[in-house]
């Protein structure tokens, strides 16, 4: 098949594009340098028919980025999504559009299940970004209601894995934990992690997500599907695992409760995923974490040996 991917140069995009090409597909891989999606009609030159559009592009970063850029996130992401939806309708109406959502859209206190995605309000710190992703889902449903277009909307838990090296950007929590522990082991500053360590997060290996997403894209449409492990662990647990892998004393870690920590828990309900893909198995978390830690150590810190 012929496919087009927005956000192809990001962490997920790089893994997904590689996997799609290994599957034998012809892929048009677009990063921000290839098309400025904030500009209307910037995709119009891509007018040869494609079978599937994968829409990964978004203007965001991890950490407290959403706290500092709420207005920009609202404007920029709305422009990006409107550009893609408009082009899809006008130029590629035969294509199926697979869009990536965010768990940030879920309201605190609600079960993180697909039927609650538009219920309540996201936390204030993530409100603007979370609402732009909700609006993307609303846009997809509107396109079907009026024009009959086909789509799939996937909500990942936090992605991790090899190949995450994005200098100048705020890192997702697991890479921040890995980076700080590796730096401290090498003689840098002592490790300080935000919060008390009790806040919990769910991870899914990026290759597992890409594998599940490709299978879902082949068989499912008109649905929102959470894609995660359904199993969360505390920040302290992750830190201790990394310490054990690299040989750093976890008792030396300082937890700073004055810093932004986000919600206390973020575990997706994955009953629908298990129903749609009953034979789908995830890479064991400890094995995936070990591979991620040492890949990051080699790339970011020039280290290649285990503790």
Coordinates of C-alpha atoms in Angstrom, one line a residue:
X1 CA 0.0 0.0 0.0
X2 CA 0.9 3.6 -0.4
X3 CA 0.9 5.6 2.9
X4 CA 1.6 9.1 4.2
X5 CA 2.8 9.8 7.7
X6 CA 2.9 13.2 9.4
X7 CA 5.2 13.7 12.4
X8 CA 7.5 11.1 10.8
X9 CA 10.7 12.5 12.3
X10 CA 9.5 12.3 15.9
X11 CA 10.1 9.4 18.2
X12 CA 7.0 7.4 17.3
X13 CA 7.2 8.5 13.7
X14 CA 10.7 7.1 13.1
X15 CA 9.8 3.7 14.6
X16 CA 6.4 3.5 12.8
X17 CA 7.9 4.6 9.4
X18 CA 10.6 1.9 9.7
X19 CA 8.1 -0.7 10.6
X20 CA 5.7 0.2 7.7
X21 CA 8.6 0.0 5.2
X22 CA 9.7 -3.3 6.6
X23 CA 6.1 -4.5 5.9
X24 CA 6.6 -3.6 2.3
X25 CA 4.6 -0.4 2.1
X26 CA 5.6 2.7 0.1
X27 CA 5.8 5.5 2.7
X28 CA 5.8 9.3 2.3
X29 CA 7.4 10.4 5.6
X30 CA 6.8 14.0 6.4
X31 CA 8.5 16.0 9.2
X32 CA 8.1 19.7 9.9
X33 CA 10.8 20.6 7.4
X34 CA 8.9 18.8 4.6
X35 CA 5.5 20.5 5.2
X36 CA 4.5 23.3 7.6
X37 CA 1.1 22.0 8.7
X38 CA 0.2 25.3 10.3
X39 CA -0.1 26.6 6.8
X40 CA -3.4 25.8 5.1
X41 CA -3.0 23.8 1.9
X42 CA 0.6 22.9 2.7
X43 CA -0.2 19.3 1.9
X44 CA -1.9 19.9 -1.4
X45 CA 1.1 19.0 -3.4
X46 CA 0.8 15.4 -2.1
X47 CA -2.1 14.6 -4.4
X48 CA -1.2 11.1 -5.6
X49 CA -3.8 8.8 -4.0
X50 CA -2.7 7.0 -0.8
X51 CA -4.4 4.2 1.0
X52 CA -3.7 5.3 4.6
X53 CA -2.8 8.6 6.2
X54 CA -1.1 8.3 9.6
X55 CA -1.5 11.6 11.5
X56 CA 1.1 11.8 14.2
X57 CA 2.2 15.4 14.1
X58 CA 1.6 17.6 17.1
X59 CA 3.3 20.6 18.8
X60 CA 4.1 19.5 22.3
X61 CA 6.8 18.3 24.6
X62 CA 6.9 16.4 27.9
X63 CA 7.4 17.8 31.4
X64 CA 6.0 21.3 32.2
X65 CA 5.9 22.4 28.5
X66 CA 2.1 22.5 28.5
X67 CA 2.1 24.7 31.6
X68 CA 4.3 27.3 29.7
X69 CA 2.7 27.2 26.3
X70 CA -1.1 26.7 26.6
X71 CA -2.2 29.4 24.1
X72 CA 0.5 28.4 21.6
X73 CA -0.5 24.8 21.9
X74 CA -4.1 25.6 21.3
X75 CA -3.5 27.7 18.2
X76 CA -0.7 25.6 16.7
X77 CA -2.3 22.2 17.2
X78 CA -5.7 23.3 16.0
X79 CA -4.0 24.6 12.8
X80 CA -2.1 21.4 12.3
X81 CA -5.2 19.2 12.7
X82 CA -7.4 21.5 10.6
X83 CA -4.8 21.4 7.8
X84 CA -4.7 17.6 7.8
X85 CA -8.4 17.1 8.0
X86 CA -9.2 19.6 5.3
X87 CA -6.5 18.0 2.9
X88 CA -7.8 14.5 3.7
X89 CA -11.3 15.5 2.7
X90 CA -10.4 17.5 -0.4
X91 CA -7.4 15.6 -1.8
X92 CA -7.4 12.1 -0.2
X93 CA -11.0 11.2 0.6
X94 CA -10.4 7.6 -0.4
X95 CA -7.8 7.1 2.3
X96 CA -8.3 5.9 5.9
X97 CA -6.9 8.3 8.4
X98 CA -5.3 6.9 11.6
X99 CA -4.8 9.6 14.2
X100 CA -2.9 9.6 17.4
X101 CA -4.6 11.0 20.5
X102 CA -3.3 11.4 24.1
X103 CA -4.1 10.2 27.5
X104 CA -3.8 13.8 28.6
X105 CA -7.4 14.3 27.3
X106 CA -8.9 12.1 30.0
X107 CA -10.4 13.9 33.0
X108 CA -9.1 13.2 36.5
X109 CA -11.4 11.0 38.5
X110 CA -12.7 9.3 35.4
X111 CA -11.8 5.7 34.3
X112 CA -9.4 6.0 31.4
X113 CA -11.6 4.1 29.1
X114 CA -12.6 5.1 25.6
X115 CA -16.2 5.8 26.3
X116 CA -15.0 8.5 28.8
X117 CA -12.6 10.3 26.5
X118 CA -14.8 13.3 26.0
X119 CA -16.3 13.3 29.5
X120 CA -15.3 15.9 32.1
X121 CA -12.3 18.2 31.7
X122 CA -8.6 17.5 31.4
X123 CA -6.4 18.7 34.3
X124 CA -5.8 22.5 34.1
X125 CA -2.1 22.0 33.3
X126 CA -2.8 20.0 30.2
X127 CA -6.2 21.4 29.4
X128 CA -5.3 23.2 26.1
X129 CA -3.3 20.3 24.6
X130 CA -5.8 17.7 25.8
X131 CA -8.7 19.6 24.3
X132 CA -7.0 20.0 20.9
X133 CA -6.7 16.2 20.8
X134 CA -10.4 15.9 21.7
X135 CA -11.2 18.3 18.9
X136 CA -9.3 16.1 16.5
X137 CA -11.6 13.1 17.5
X138 CA -14.6 15.3 17.1
X139 CA -13.4 16.3 13.6
X140 CA -12.9 12.7 12.6
X141 CA -16.5 11.9 13.6
X142 CA -17.8 14.9 11.8
X143 CA -16.1 13.9 8.6
X144 CA -17.7 10.5 8.8
X145 CA -21.2 12.0 9.7
X146 CA -21.1 14.3 6.7
X147 CA -18.9 12.6 4.1
X148 CA -18.5 8.9 5.2
X149 CA -14.7 9.1 5.5
X150 CA -12.9 6.3 7.3
X151 CA -10.7 6.7 10.4
X152 CA -9.2 5.2 13.5
X153 CA -8.1 7.1 16.6
X154 CA -5.4 5.5 18.9
X155 CA -4.6 6.7 22.4
X156 CA -1.1 5.5 23.6
X157 CA 0.2 5.3 27.1
X158 CA 3.7 6.8 27.5
X159 CA 6.0 5.5 24.8
X160 CA 9.6 4.4 25.5
X161 CA 12.3 2.4 23.8
X162 CA 15.5 2.7 21.8
X163 CA 16.3 5.6 19.6
X164 CA 15.0 8.4 21.8
X165 CA 17.6 11.1 21.4
X166 CA 16.1 14.5 20.9
X167 CA 18.5 17.2 22.2
X168 CA 16.9 20.5 23.2
X169 CA 13.5 19.0 24.0
X170 CA 12.0 18.1 27.4
X171 CA 12.1 14.4 27.9
X172 CA 9.3 12.0 28.9
X173 CA 9.6 11.0 32.6
X174 CA 11.4 7.6 31.9
X175 CA 14.1 9.2 29.8
X176 CA 14.5 12.0 32.3
X177 CA 15.0 9.4 35.1
X178 CA 17.5 7.5 33.0
X179 CA 19.4 10.6 32.0
X180 CA 19.7 11.9 35.5
X181 CA 20.8 8.6 37.0
X182 CA 23.4 8.0 34.3
X183 CA 24.8 11.6 34.7
X184 CA 25.0 11.2 38.5
X185 CA 26.8 7.8 38.1
X186 CA 29.3 9.6 35.9
X187 CA 30.1 12.1 38.6
X188 CA 27.5 14.7 37.7
X189 CA 25.0 16.3 40.1
X190 CA 23.0 14.2 42.5
X191 CA 19.6 12.9 41.1
X192 CA 16.6 15.0 41.8
X193 CA 13.2 13.7 40.6
X194 CA 10.0 15.7 40.6
X195 CA 7.3 14.7 43.1
X196 CA 7.5 12.2 46.0
X197 CA 8.1 9.2 43.7
X198 CA 4.6 7.8 44.4
X199 CA 3.0 9.1 41.3
X200 CA 2.3 6.2 38.8
X201 CA 2.8 5.9 35.1
X202 CA 2.2 3.3 32.5
X203 CA 4.7 2.6 29.7
X204 CA 4.4 0.8 26.4
X205 CA 7.4 0.0 24.2
X206 CA 7.3 2.1 21.1
X207 CA 7.8 -1.0 18.9
X208 CA 4.9 -2.7 20.6
X209 CA 2.7 0.3 20.0
X210 CA 3.7 0.4 16.3
X211 CA 2.9 -3.3 16.0
X212 CA -0.5 -3.0 17.6
X213 CA -1.3 0.2 15.6
X214 CA -0.5 -1.5 12.3
X215 CA -2.7 -4.5 13.1
X216 CA -5.6 -2.2 14.3
X217 CA -5.3 -0.1 11.2
X218 CA -5.8 -3.1 9.0
X219 CA -9.0 -4.3 10.8
X220 CA -10.7 -1.5 12.7
X221 CA -12.3 1.8 11.7
X222 CA -14.5 4.4 13.3
X223 CA -13.2 3.6 16.8
X224 CA -11.1 5.1 19.5
X225 CA -8.8 2.5 21.0
X226 CA -6.4 2.8 24.0
X227 CA -3.1 1.2 23.3
X228 CA -1.1 0.4 26.5
X229 CA -0.1 -2.3 28.9
X230 CA -2.9 -1.6 31.4
X231 CA -0.2 -1.8 34.1
X232 CA 1.3 1.2 35.9
X233 CA 4.3 1.5 38.2
X234 CA 5.5 4.3 40.5
X235 CA 8.2 6.7 39.5
X236 CA 10.2 5.4 42.4
X237 CA 9.9 1.8 41.1
X238 CA 11.2 2.9 37.7
X239 CA 14.1 4.8 39.3
X240 CA 15.1 1.8 41.3
X241 CA 15.0 -0.4 38.3
X242 CA 17.3 1.9 36.4
X243 CA 19.6 2.2 39.4
X244 CA 19.9 -1.6 39.5
X245 CA 20.8 -1.8 35.9
X246 CA 23.5 0.9 35.9
X247 CA 24.9 0.4 39.4
X248 CA 23.7 3.5 41.2
X249 CA 22.5 3.7 44.8
X250 CA 18.8 4.6 44.8
X251 CA 19.0 6.0 48.3
X252 CA 20.9 8.9 46.9
X253 CA 17.9 10.1 44.9
X254 CA 16.2 13.2 46.1
X255 CA 12.5 13.8 45.5
X256 CA 11.4 17.4 45.1
X257 CA 7.7 17.7 46.0
X258 CA 7.7 21.4 45.0
X259 CA 7.9 20.6 41.3
X260 CA 5.1 19.9 38.8
X261 CA 4.2 16.2 38.9
X262 CA 1.0 15.9 36.9
X263 CA -1.7 13.5 37.9
X264 CA -1.0 10.8 40.5
X265 CA -2.1 7.9 38.3
X266 CA -2.4 7.4 34.5
X267 CA -3.4 3.9 33.7
X268 CA -5.3 3.2 30.5
X269 CA -8.2 0.7 30.4
X270 CA -7.2 -1.6 27.6
X271 CA -10.2 -4.0 27.6
X272 CA -11.1 -3.0 24.0
X273 CA -7.5 -3.5 22.8
X274 CA -7.5 -7.0 24.3
X275 CA -10.9 -7.8 22.7
X276 CA -9.8 -6.5 19.3
X277 CA -6.3 -8.1 19.4
X278 CA -6.8 -11.1 21.7
X279 CA -3.4 -12.8 20.8
X280 CA -1.4 -9.6 21.1
X281 CA 1.5 -9.9 23.5
X282 CA 3.7 -7.1 24.9
X283 CA 7.5 -7.2 25.4
X284 CA 8.1 -7.8 29.1
X285 CA 8.6 -4.5 30.9
X286 CA 11.9 -5.3 32.6
X287 CA 13.5 -6.5 29.4
X288 CA 12.3 -3.5 27.4
X289 CA 13.5 -1.2 30.1
X290 CA 16.9 -2.8 30.2
X291 CA 17.3 -2.4 26.4
X292 CA 16.1 1.2 26.6
X293 CA 18.5 2.1 29.4
X294 CA 21.6 0.8 27.6
X295 CA 20.7 2.2 24.3
X296 CA 20.2 5.6 25.9
X297 CA 23.5 5.2 27.7
X298 CA 25.4 4.5 24.5
X299 CA 23.8 7.3 22.6
X300 CA 23.6 10.1 25.1
X301 CA 26.5 9.3 27.5
X302 CA 28.9 7.2 25.5
X303 CA 28.5 4.2 27.9
X304 CA 28.3 0.7 26.7
X305 CA 28.7 -1.6 29.7
X306 CA 26.2 -2.9 32.2
X307 CA 26.7 -2.7 36.0

